[in-house]
Tab-separated table of C-alpha atoms in Angstrom:
chain	number	residue	atom	x	y	z
A	26	UNK	CA	-11.328	-11.366	-1.738
A	27	UNK	CA	-13.093	-14.474	-2.199
A	28	UNK	CA	-14.863	-13.830	-5.502
A	29	UNK	CA	-15.671	-16.307	-7.144
A	30	UNK	CA	-14.601	-15.812	-11.134
A	31	UNK	CA	-15.482	-18.015	-14.595
A	32	UNK	CA	-12.932	-16.532	-16.848
A	33	UNK	CA	-9.618	-14.490	-15.884
A	34	UNK	CA	-5.992	-14.222	-17.997
A	35	UNK	CA	-2.692	-14.530	-16.573
A	36	UNK	CA	0.278	-12.149	-17.820
A	37	UNK	CA	3.981	-12.632	-17.558
A	38	UNK	CA	5.695	-9.468	-18.833
A	39	UNK	CA	9.021	-8.906	-20.318
A	40	UNK	CA	10.326	-6.550	-22.009
A	41	UNK	CA	10.362	-8.514	-25.527
A	42	UNK	CA	7.116	-10.388	-25.106
A	43	UNK	CA	3.958	-11.333	-22.791
A	44	UNK	CA	3.032	-14.865	-22.445
A	45	UNK	CA	-0.194	-14.919	-21.633
A	46	UNK	CA	-2.702	-17.715	-19.688
A	47	UNK	CA	-5.867	-17.239	-20.212
A	48	UNK	CA	-8.105	-20.350	-17.216
A	49	UNK	CA	-11.447	-20.992	-16.798
A	50	UNK	CA	-12.738	-22.346	-13.590
A	51	UNK	CA	-13.807	-26.549	-15.794
A	52	UNK	CA	-9.951	-26.026	-16.453
A	53	UNK	CA	-9.954	-24.248	-20.233
A	54	UNK	CA	-6.530	-23.207	-20.502
A	55	UNK	CA	-5.400	-21.561	-23.652
A	56	UNK	CA	-1.914	-20.325	-23.286
A	57	UNK	CA	0.244	-17.831	-26.409
A	58	UNK	CA	3.346	-15.871	-26.292
A	59	UNK	CA	3.299	-12.625	-27.987
A	60	UNK	CA	4.672	-9.279	-28.584
A	61	UNK	CA	5.057	-7.009	-26.016
A	62	UNK	CA	3.930	-3.367	-28.874
A	63	UNK	CA	1.130	-0.949	-28.944
A	64	UNK	CA	-0.666	-2.716	-32.331
A	65	UNK	CA	-0.233	-6.596	-30.511
A	66	UNK	CA	-1.126	-4.579	-27.169
A	67	UNK	CA	-4.868	-3.511	-29.085
A	68	UNK	CA	-4.891	-7.330	-30.437
A	69	UNK	CA	-5.040	-8.776	-26.672
A	70	UNK	CA	-7.217	-6.125	-25.330
A	71	UNK	CA	-9.940	-8.080	-28.042
A	72	UNK	CA	-8.629	-11.764	-27.476
A	73	UNK	CA	-9.048	-10.974	-23.502
A	74	UNK	CA	-13.199	-8.921	-24.239
A	75	UNK	CA	-13.354	-11.210	-26.986
A	76	UNK	CA	-12.740	-14.485	-24.216
A	77	UNK	CA	-15.519	-12.936	-22.106
A	78	UNK	CA	-11.809	-13.002	-19.115
A	79	UNK	CA	-13.272	-11.244	-15.769
A	80	UNK	CA	-9.972	-9.844	-14.848
A	81	UNK	CA	-6.581	-9.548	-16.485
A	82	UNK	CA	-3.754	-9.716	-13.789
A	83	UNK	CA	-0.310	-9.559	-13.846
A	84	UNK	CA	3.060	-8.872	-12.006
A	85	UNK	CA	4.477	-4.601	-11.438
A	86	UNK	CA	8.152	-6.404	-13.714
A	87	UNK	CA	10.055	-3.044	-13.807
A	88	UNK	CA	8.506	-0.269	-16.927
A	89	UNK	CA	6.968	-2.555	-18.324
A	90	UNK	CA	3.381	-3.475	-17.330
A	91	UNK	CA	2.852	0.834	-17.760
A	92	UNK	CA	1.622	0.345	-21.607
A	93	UNK	CA	-0.190	-3.296	-21.238
A	94	UNK	CA	-2.333	-1.500	-18.333
A	95	UNK	CA	-3.047	1.449	-19.893
A	96	UNK	CA	-4.665	-0.288	-22.525
A	97	UNK	CA	-6.191	-3.079	-20.925
A	98	UNK	CA	-7.283	0.307	-18.191
A	99	UNK	CA	-11.579	0.418	-19.062
A	100	UNK	CA	-12.199	-2.246	-20.868
A	101	UNK	CA	-11.421	-5.194	-18.176
A	102	UNK	CA	-11.127	-5.137	-14.207
A	103	UNK	CA	-7.079	-4.334	-14.361
A	104	UNK	CA	-5.180	-6.151	-11.667
A	105	UNK	CA	-1.050	-5.335	-11.289
A	106	UNK	CA	-0.028	-7.120	-9.406
A	107	UNK	CA	3.700	-7.154	-6.299
A	108	UNK	CA	5.947	-9.799	-7.296
A	109	UNK	CA	6.954	-9.987	-3.921
A	110	UNK	CA	3.470	-11.216	-3.128
A	111	UNK	CA	2.938	-14.001	-5.791
A	112	UNK	CA	6.483	-14.587	-6.309
A	113	UNK	CA	6.655	-18.459	-4.742
A	114	UNK	CA	5.490	-20.412	-7.526
A	115	UNK	CA	5.592	-24.708	-7.098
A	116	UNK	CA	7.786	-26.576	-10.044
A	117	UNK	CA	9.781	-25.834	-12.157
A	118	UNK	CA	10.102	-21.449	-13.085
A	119	UNK	CA	9.928	-21.401	-16.699
A	120	UNK	CA	7.483	-17.771	-18.880
A	121	UNK	CA	4.815	-20.065	-19.432
A	122	UNK	CA	3.880	-21.447	-15.389
A	123	UNK	CA	4.798	-18.105	-14.618
A	124	UNK	CA	1.315	-16.652	-16.159
A	125	UNK	CA	-0.173	-20.459	-15.498
A	126	UNK	CA	-0.128	-19.421	-11.524
A	127	UNK	CA	-0.954	-16.095	-11.966
A	128	UNK	CA	-3.868	-16.667	-14.013
A	129	UNK	CA	-4.769	-19.265	-10.939
A	130	UNK	CA	-4.150	-17.227	-8.113
A	131	UNK	CA	-6.170	-14.334	-9.712
A	132	UNK	CA	-9.151	-17.144	-10.640
A	133	UNK	CA	-9.189	-18.097	-7.082
A	134	UNK	CA	-9.074	-14.471	-5.767
A	135	UNK	CA	-6.156	-14.757	-4.133
A	136	UNK	CA	-3.823	-11.298	-5.707
A	137	UNK	CA	-4.158	-8.502	-3.207
A	138	UNK	CA	-3.764	-5.466	-5.750
A	139	UNK	CA	-1.363	-3.366	-6.893
A	140	UNK	CA	-2.464	0.817	-5.645
A	141	UNK	CA	-2.197	2.433	-9.077
A	142	UNK	CA	-1.882	6.629	-9.014
A	143	UNK	CA	-3.762	7.863	-12.377
A	144	UNK	CA	-1.753	8.717	-15.426
A	145	UNK	CA	-1.168	12.517	-14.638
A	146	UNK	CA	-0.177	11.316	-10.936
A	147	UNK	CA	2.206	9.297	-12.427
A	148	UNK	CA	3.954	11.355	-14.923
A	149	UNK	CA	4.576	13.898	-12.236
A	150	UNK	CA	6.203	11.409	-10.288
A	151	UNK	CA	8.760	9.958	-13.234
A	152	UNK	CA	9.423	13.622	-13.172
A	153	UNK	CA	10.398	14.112	-9.192
A	154	UNK	CA	12.559	10.730	-10.032
A	155	UNK	CA	14.208	12.307	-12.788
A	156	UNK	CA	14.825	15.054	-10.595
A	157	UNK	CA	15.863	12.475	-8.018
A	158	UNK	CA	17.615	11.018	-10.842
A	159	UNK	CA	19.972	14.392	-11.519
A	160	UNK	CA	20.342	14.920	-7.926
A	161	UNK	CA	21.964	11.756	-6.849
A	162	UNK	CA	24.067	12.376	-10.547
A	163	UNK	CA	25.440	15.353	-9.830
A	164	UNK	CA	26.428	14.538	-6.246
A	165	UNK	CA	28.897	12.593	-7.245
A	166	UNK	CA	30.696	14.650	-9.569
A	167	UNK	CA	31.151	16.772	-6.251
A	168	UNK	CA	32.266	13.770	-5.002
A	169	UNK	CA	34.837	13.678	-7.973
A	170	UNK	CA	35.913	17.497	-7.565
A	171	UNK	CA	36.889	16.779	-3.267
A	172	UNK	CA	38.546	13.958	-4.483
A	173	UNK	CA	40.472	15.734	-7.293
A	174	UNK	CA	42.036	18.544	-4.500
A	175	UNK	CA	41.882	16.494	-1.588
A	176	UNK	CA	44.650	14.727	-4.053
A	177	UNK	CA	46.435	17.531	-5.147
A	178	UNK	CA	45.923	18.661	-0.930
A	179	UNK	CA	43.875	21.864	-2.227
A	180	UNK	CA	42.391	22.020	1.030
A	181	UNK	CA	39.414	24.497	-0.816
A	182	UNK	CA	36.521	23.165	1.249
A	183	UNK	CA	38.037	24.117	4.624
A	184	UNK	CA	36.957	28.085	4.327
A	185	UNK	CA	33.552	27.466	2.077
A	186	UNK	CA	30.168	26.194	3.911
A	187	UNK	CA	29.496	24.967	0.549
A	188	UNK	CA	32.493	24.225	-2.223
A	189	UNK	CA	29.986	24.051	-5.148
A	190	UNK	CA	28.499	27.870	-4.235
A	191	UNK	CA	28.334	30.343	-6.139
A	192	UNK	CA	31.383	32.029	-4.300
A	193	UNK	CA	33.145	28.076	-4.445
A	194	UNK	CA	32.594	27.632	-8.364
A	195	UNK	CA	34.127	30.947	-9.265
A	196	UNK	CA	37.159	29.859	-7.368
A	197	UNK	CA	37.211	26.553	-9.433
A	198	UNK	CA	36.706	27.657	-12.344
A	199	UNK	CA	39.706	30.426	-12.499
A	200	UNK	CA	41.706	27.687	-11.456
A	201	UNK	CA	40.421	26.063	-14.462
A	202	UNK	CA	41.491	29.474	-16.885
A	203	UNK	CA	44.975	29.225	-15.394
A	204	UNK	CA	43.770	32.560	-13.270
A	205	UNK	CA	47.195	32.844	-11.327
A	206	UNK	CA	46.778	32.679	-7.666
A	207	UNK	CA	47.593	36.321	-6.482
A	208	UNK	CA	44.704	37.334	-8.616
A	209	UNK	CA	42.309	34.740	-7.500
A	210	UNK	CA	42.847	36.319	-3.872
A	211	UNK	CA	42.363	39.809	-4.970
A	212	UNK	CA	38.807	38.175	-5.862
A	213	UNK	CA	37.863	36.829	-3.459
A	214	UNK	CA	34.466	37.952	-1.330
A	215	UNK	CA	34.573	40.323	1.535
A	216	UNK	CA	33.699	37.799	4.089
A	217	UNK	CA	36.598	35.436	2.757
A	218	UNK	CA	39.233	38.127	2.827
A	219	UNK	CA	40.829	36.994	6.616
A	220	UNK	CA	41.533	33.494	4.998
A	221	UNK	CA	42.600	35.301	1.786
A	222	UNK	CA	46.939	34.034	2.996
A	223	UNK	CA	45.474	30.123	3.806
A	224	UNK	CA	43.688	30.179	0.786
A	225	UNK	CA	47.392	31.551	-1.691
A	226	UNK	CA	49.014	28.728	0.167
A	227	UNK	CA	46.603	26.036	-0.911
A	228	UNK	CA	45.592	26.792	-4.300
A	229	UNK	CA	49.593	27.228	-5.183
A	230	UNK	CA	49.685	23.770	-5.829
A	231	UNK	CA	49.882	23.115	-9.401
A	232	UNK	CA	47.108	20.205	-10.927
A	233	UNK	CA	49.144	17.731	-13.411
A	234	UNK	CA	47.128	17.529	-16.548
A	235	UNK	CA	45.016	13.909	-15.721
A	236	UNK	CA	44.341	16.174	-13.009
A	237	UNK	CA	42.963	19.469	-14.610
A	238	UNK	CA	40.460	17.409	-16.997
A	239	UNK	CA	38.623	14.922	-14.462
A	240	UNK	CA	37.764	18.556	-12.793
A	241	UNK	CA	37.082	20.386	-15.717
A	242	UNK	CA	34.142	17.792	-16.401
A	243	UNK	CA	32.871	17.221	-13.725
A	244	UNK	CA	32.417	21.327	-12.711
A	245	UNK	CA	31.064	21.436	-16.337
A	246	UNK	CA	28.577	18.646	-15.241
A	247	UNK	CA	27.854	20.215	-12.174
A	248	UNK	CA	26.700	23.843	-14.046
A	249	UNK	CA	24.732	21.311	-16.530
A	250	UNK	CA	23.352	19.703	-14.299
A	251	UNK	CA	22.283	23.020	-12.106
A	252	UNK	CA	20.674	23.839	-15.665
A	253	UNK	CA	18.889	21.478	-15.746
A	254	UNK	CA	17.029	20.600	-11.904
A	255	UNK	CA	16.151	23.789	-11.727
A	256	UNK	CA	13.709	23.772	-14.617
A	257	UNK	CA	12.781	20.480	-14.223
A	258	UNK	CA	11.149	22.063	-10.453
A	259	UNK	CA	9.870	24.648	-12.262
A	260	UNK	CA	8.165	21.739	-14.409
A	261	UNK	CA	6.846	19.758	-11.085
A	262	UNK	CA	6.279	23.116	-9.782
A	263	UNK	CA	3.625	23.749	-13.174
A	264	UNK	CA	2.493	20.506	-12.850
A	265	UNK	CA	1.149	21.085	-9.402
A	266	UNK	CA	-0.389	24.366	-9.924
A	267	UNK	CA	-4.004	23.217	-8.953
A	268	UNK	CA	-2.693	21.562	-6.152
A	269	UNK	CA	-0.814	25.149	-4.393
A	270	UNK	CA	-2.792	24.185	-1.006
A	271	UNK	CA	-1.884	21.222	-0.849
A	272	UNK	CA	1.597	21.857	-1.218
A	273	UNK	CA	1.169	25.454	1.385
A	274	UNK	CA	-0.379	22.826	4.405
A	275	UNK	CA	2.846	20.379	4.204
A	276	UNK	CA	5.069	22.978	3.957
A	277	UNK	CA	4.341	23.981	6.529
A	278	UNK	CA	5.825	21.049	8.647
A	279	UNK	CA	9.244	22.642	10.460
A	280	UNK	CA	11.944	20.645	7.328
A	281	UNK	CA	9.359	20.248	5.181
A	282	UNK	CA	9.762	23.067	1.721
A	283	UNK	CA	9.520	23.138	-2.016
A	284	UNK	CA	10.827	20.075	-3.077
A	285	UNK	CA	9.762	17.963	-0.744
A	286	UNK	CA	5.913	19.289	-0.754
A	287	UNK	CA	6.197	18.352	-4.251
A	288	UNK	CA	8.023	14.796	-4.469
A	289	UNK	CA	5.647	13.956	-1.585
A	290	UNK	CA	2.809	14.395	-3.194
A	291	UNK	CA	4.072	12.827	-6.541
A	292	UNK	CA	4.699	9.654	-4.948
A	293	UNK	CA	1.981	9.603	-2.556
A	294	UNK	CA	-0.808	10.919	-4.665
A	295	UNK	CA	-4.089	11.025	-3.013
A	296	UNK	CA	-3.946	10.553	0.642
A	297	UNK	CA	-7.586	9.507	0.761
A	298	UNK	CA	-7.069	6.031	-0.548
A	299	UNK	CA	-5.653	5.234	3.034
A	300	UNK	CA	-8.414	5.089	4.897
A	301	UNK	CA	-5.800	5.987	8.339
A	302	UNK	CA	-2.469	7.479	9.180
A	303	UNK	CA	-0.394	3.161	9.748
A	304	UNK	CA	-1.830	1.859	6.903
A	305	UNK	CA	0.259	5.016	4.863
A	306	UNK	CA	3.436	4.631	6.574
A	307	UNK	CA	2.746	0.521	6.516
A	308	UNK	CA	2.077	1.607	2.752
A	309	UNK	CA	4.872	3.038	2.628
A	310	UNK	CA	7.001	0.536	3.490
A	311	UNK	CA	8.506	2.321	6.446
A	312	UNK	CA	6.771	0.298	9.298
A	313	UNK	CA	9.045	-1.901	11.722
A	314	UNK	CA	8.816	-5.784	10.918
A	315	UNK	CA	7.156	-7.335	13.787
A	316	UNK	CA	7.997	-11.026	14.217
A	317	UNK	CA	6.569	-13.198	16.861
A	318	UNK	CA	8.156	-16.227	18.466
A	319	UNK	CA	6.477	-18.075	22.139
A	320	UNK	CA	4.125	-15.534	22.026
A	321	UNK	CA	6.543	-13.161	22.528
A	322	UNK	CA	6.189	-9.937	19.787
A	323	UNK	CA	10.015	-8.384	18.767
A	324	UNK	CA	10.432	-5.761	15.600
A	325	UNK	CA	13.053	-5.941	13.812
A	326	UNK	CA	14.007	-3.570	11.071
A	327	UNK	CA	11.508	-1.156	8.449
A	328	UNK	CA	9.723	-3.568	5.066
A	329	UNK	CA	10.981	-1.427	2.914
A	330	UNK	CA	8.060	-2.744	0.370
A	331	UNK	CA	6.564	0.241	-0.511
A	332	UNK	CA	8.177	3.159	-3.098
A	333	UNK	CA	12.697	4.123	-2.059
A	334	UNK	CA	11.874	7.512	-3.253
A	335	UNK	CA	9.052	8.184	-0.530
A	336	UNK	CA	11.199	6.822	2.120
A	337	UNK	CA	14.480	8.370	0.933
A	338	UNK	CA	12.390	12.064	0.928
A	339	UNK	CA	10.467	11.404	4.118
A	340	UNK	CA	14.116	10.555	5.539
A	341	UNK	CA	16.200	14.438	4.121
A	342	UNK	CA	13.029	15.891	5.203
A	343	UNK	CA	13.842	13.880	8.905
A	344	UNK	CA	17.301	15.548	8.757
A	345	UNK	CA	16.519	18.778	7.996
A	346	UNK	CA	13.163	19.203	10.649
A	347	UNK	CA	15.800	18.389	13.630
A	348	UNK	CA	17.113	21.106	12.701
A	349	UNK	CA	14.317	23.328	14.055
A	350	UNK	CA	14.805	23.628	17.851
A	351	UNK	CA	11.995	23.911	19.803
A	352	UNK	CA	8.910	22.092	18.104
A	353	UNK	CA	6.812	18.678	18.875
A	354	UNK	CA	9.195	17.206	16.175
A	355	UNK	CA	12.729	17.878	17.193
A	356	UNK	CA	11.985	17.513	21.257
A	357	UNK	CA	9.794	13.915	19.655
A	358	UNK	CA	13.519	12.523	17.529
A	359	UNK	CA	15.066	13.664	21.483
A	360	UNK	CA	13.303	11.197	23.109
A	361	UNK	CA	13.642	8.706	20.233
A	362	UNK	CA	17.349	9.260	20.286
A	363	UNK	CA	17.955	9.674	24.016
A	364	UNK	CA	17.111	5.932	24.397
A	365	UNK	CA	17.406	4.374	20.677
A	366	UNK	CA	19.641	6.221	18.913
A	367	UNK	CA	20.055	8.458	15.820
A	368	UNK	CA	19.651	5.656	12.826
A	369	UNK	CA	16.174	4.089	15.264
A	370	UNK	CA	15.461	8.477	15.957
A	371	UNK	CA	15.550	9.707	12.195
A	372	UNK	CA	13.303	6.741	10.672
A	373	UNK	CA	11.018	7.111	13.993
A	374	UNK	CA	10.624	10.489	12.967
A	375	UNK	CA	10.132	10.084	8.993
A	376	UNK	CA	7.671	7.732	9.711
A	377	UNK	CA	5.621	10.809	12.247
A	378	UNK	CA	5.982	13.689	10.071
A	379	UNK	CA	4.194	10.900	7.496
A	380	UNK	CA	1.597	10.062	9.580
A	381	UNK	CA	1.437	13.829	10.554
A	382	UNK	CA	0.910	14.753	7.075
A	383	UNK	CA	-2.636	11.890	6.464
A	384	UNK	CA	-4.113	13.161	8.951
A	385	UNK	CA	-3.303	17.150	8.096
A	386	UNK	CA	-3.828	16.539	4.175
A	387	UNK	CA	-7.465	14.648	4.773
A	388	UNK	CA	-8.656	17.320	8.053
A	389	UNK	CA	-7.283	20.134	4.758
A	390	UNK	CA	-5.234	21.722	8.110
A	391	UNK	CA	-1.936	23.642	7.754
A	392	UNK	CA	0.909	22.589	10.569
A	393	UNK	CA	0.540	24.291	14.284
A	394	UNK	CA	2.507	24.376	17.511
A	395	UNK	CA	0.187	23.694	20.671
A	396	UNK	CA	1.475	23.298	24.522
A	397	UNK	CA	5.111	22.827	23.004
A	398	UNK	CA	7.687	23.943	25.871
A	399	UNK	CA	11.541	24.871	25.372
A	400	UNK	CA	13.878	22.497	26.308
A	401	UNK	CA	14.768	24.441	29.406
A	402	UNK	CA	11.248	24.394	30.952
A	403	UNK	CA	12.337	20.025	31.013
A	404	UNK	CA	12.444	18.584	33.968
A	405	UNK	CA	16.067	16.321	34.203
A	406	UNK	CA	16.188	13.428	33.979
A	407	UNK	CA	15.626	12.574	38.080
A	408	UNK	CA	18.792	9.474	37.812
A	409	UNK	CA	20.769	12.905	37.137
A	410	UNK	CA	19.819	14.588	39.621
A	411	UNK	CA	22.025	14.692	42.943
A	412	UNK	CA	22.041	17.053	45.147
A	413	UNK	CA	20.346	20.401	44.389
A	414	UNK	CA	19.994	23.334	46.549
A	415	UNK	CA	16.267	25.079	47.547
A	416	UNK	CA	16.456	28.102	45.279
A	417	UNK	CA	17.803	25.557	42.147
A	418	UNK	CA	14.375	22.712	43.344
A	419	UNK	CA	12.265	25.688	43.342
A	420	UNK	CA	13.298	26.730	39.992
A	421	UNK	CA	12.735	23.649	38.474
A	422	UNK	CA	9.467	23.256	40.117
A	423	UNK	CA	7.926	26.422	38.257
A	424	UNK	CA	9.349	25.771	35.164
A	425	UNK	CA	7.345	22.563	35.808
A	426	UNK	CA	4.353	24.264	35.929
A	427	UNK	CA	4.345	24.611	39.971
A	428	UNK	CA	2.545	27.581	41.609
A	429	UNK	CA	5.046	28.200	44.874
A	430	UNK	CA	3.010	29.911	47.079
A	431	UNK	CA	4.780	32.501	49.378
A	432	UNK	CA	5.700	31.302	52.878
A	433	UNK	CA	6.422	27.708	51.895
A	434	UNK	CA	8.902	25.771	53.843
A	435	UNK	CA	10.756	23.203	52.835
A	436	UNK	CA	13.048	22.520	55.293
A	437	UNK	CA	9.645	20.449	56.342
A	438	UNK	CA	9.166	17.388	55.708
A	439	UNK	CA	5.693	16.418	54.891
A	440	UNK	CA	4.991	20.242	54.004
A	441	UNK	CA	2.736	20.107	50.522
A	442	UNK	CA	3.513	23.737	50.199
A	443	UNK	CA	0.563	24.640	49.408
């Protein structure tokens, strides 16, 4: 910050056009409106170079800034600004004023550049985000199927851990194909034969024509999306072949599988861009807001200023992580949960996992559990201990790591027992 610049260019980016302002230290200003097309972007680059602008600045508006960035990158210093940081424009807001304001901020070096991944990394990230979108669409169709079945009092979900697994989808397709209920029950897998009578009772309900149409549409879309998601996952893995070591490191962390690891790599990019884990968590928007009033600091909700896709996968990983017992991460979650509740504990665990990701990738190390004691080895909270027997007290001390010497008399006060 604080560098002196003599001439800069500020651009207000829109879908169909750009408003470009070239501003010099002497106060000379020229504003042009051009189309947002590749031909005009190339002409814009030549104009900027001819004007000898030291820097070009613009907001990261939607996806419209990407072709502009790709054209200018390597030819002139390019700053992509977070609109949240520069949105306070004085006076009446117009496109021209916006571009002039961006140019003025750039001239006085008052814009913090956003972190932009290389094109290769951005391409992989677009694939992981597409996968996330397809998964959300599939979830919508699954919820619709549940709603249709519930409206017809068909309670199939009670007999399946996942109604949309191999067996559940088969039954749904049998119903849609008009297979008699008795024959459907005969085709049940062995593990469900115990519930055959209950399943027969629930699938005897007749669905209306409209319900069958909705059910058929959603089941067909679920099948299609399953295939597309699998294909996309394989493509992502192929694109990340050279990052196999990083994937292995991430997958050594409890709760992180192939999808979590690939999404983290795609969203974070090069972790060495961050000098500390705190800077990474701040960039991800998963650190709490801090307020100061009357010399007192108060923490609020997380900032959510970074990638929502990164925060989403971190929370998903945190939920998966707590299913693995007797780990340091699960113990950390339990400690936060006991005093702050489930939601705060999950977010805190997600933040801790992201810091752990930074440490492991920076040091090229696999995750290892260190000195993690099982829950049975923990001393209970003193407030929870009432009167207990001498043998129970000895058991607690041994579990806590103390050594009890033979001949200890616990009935004598002041005797340390050693």
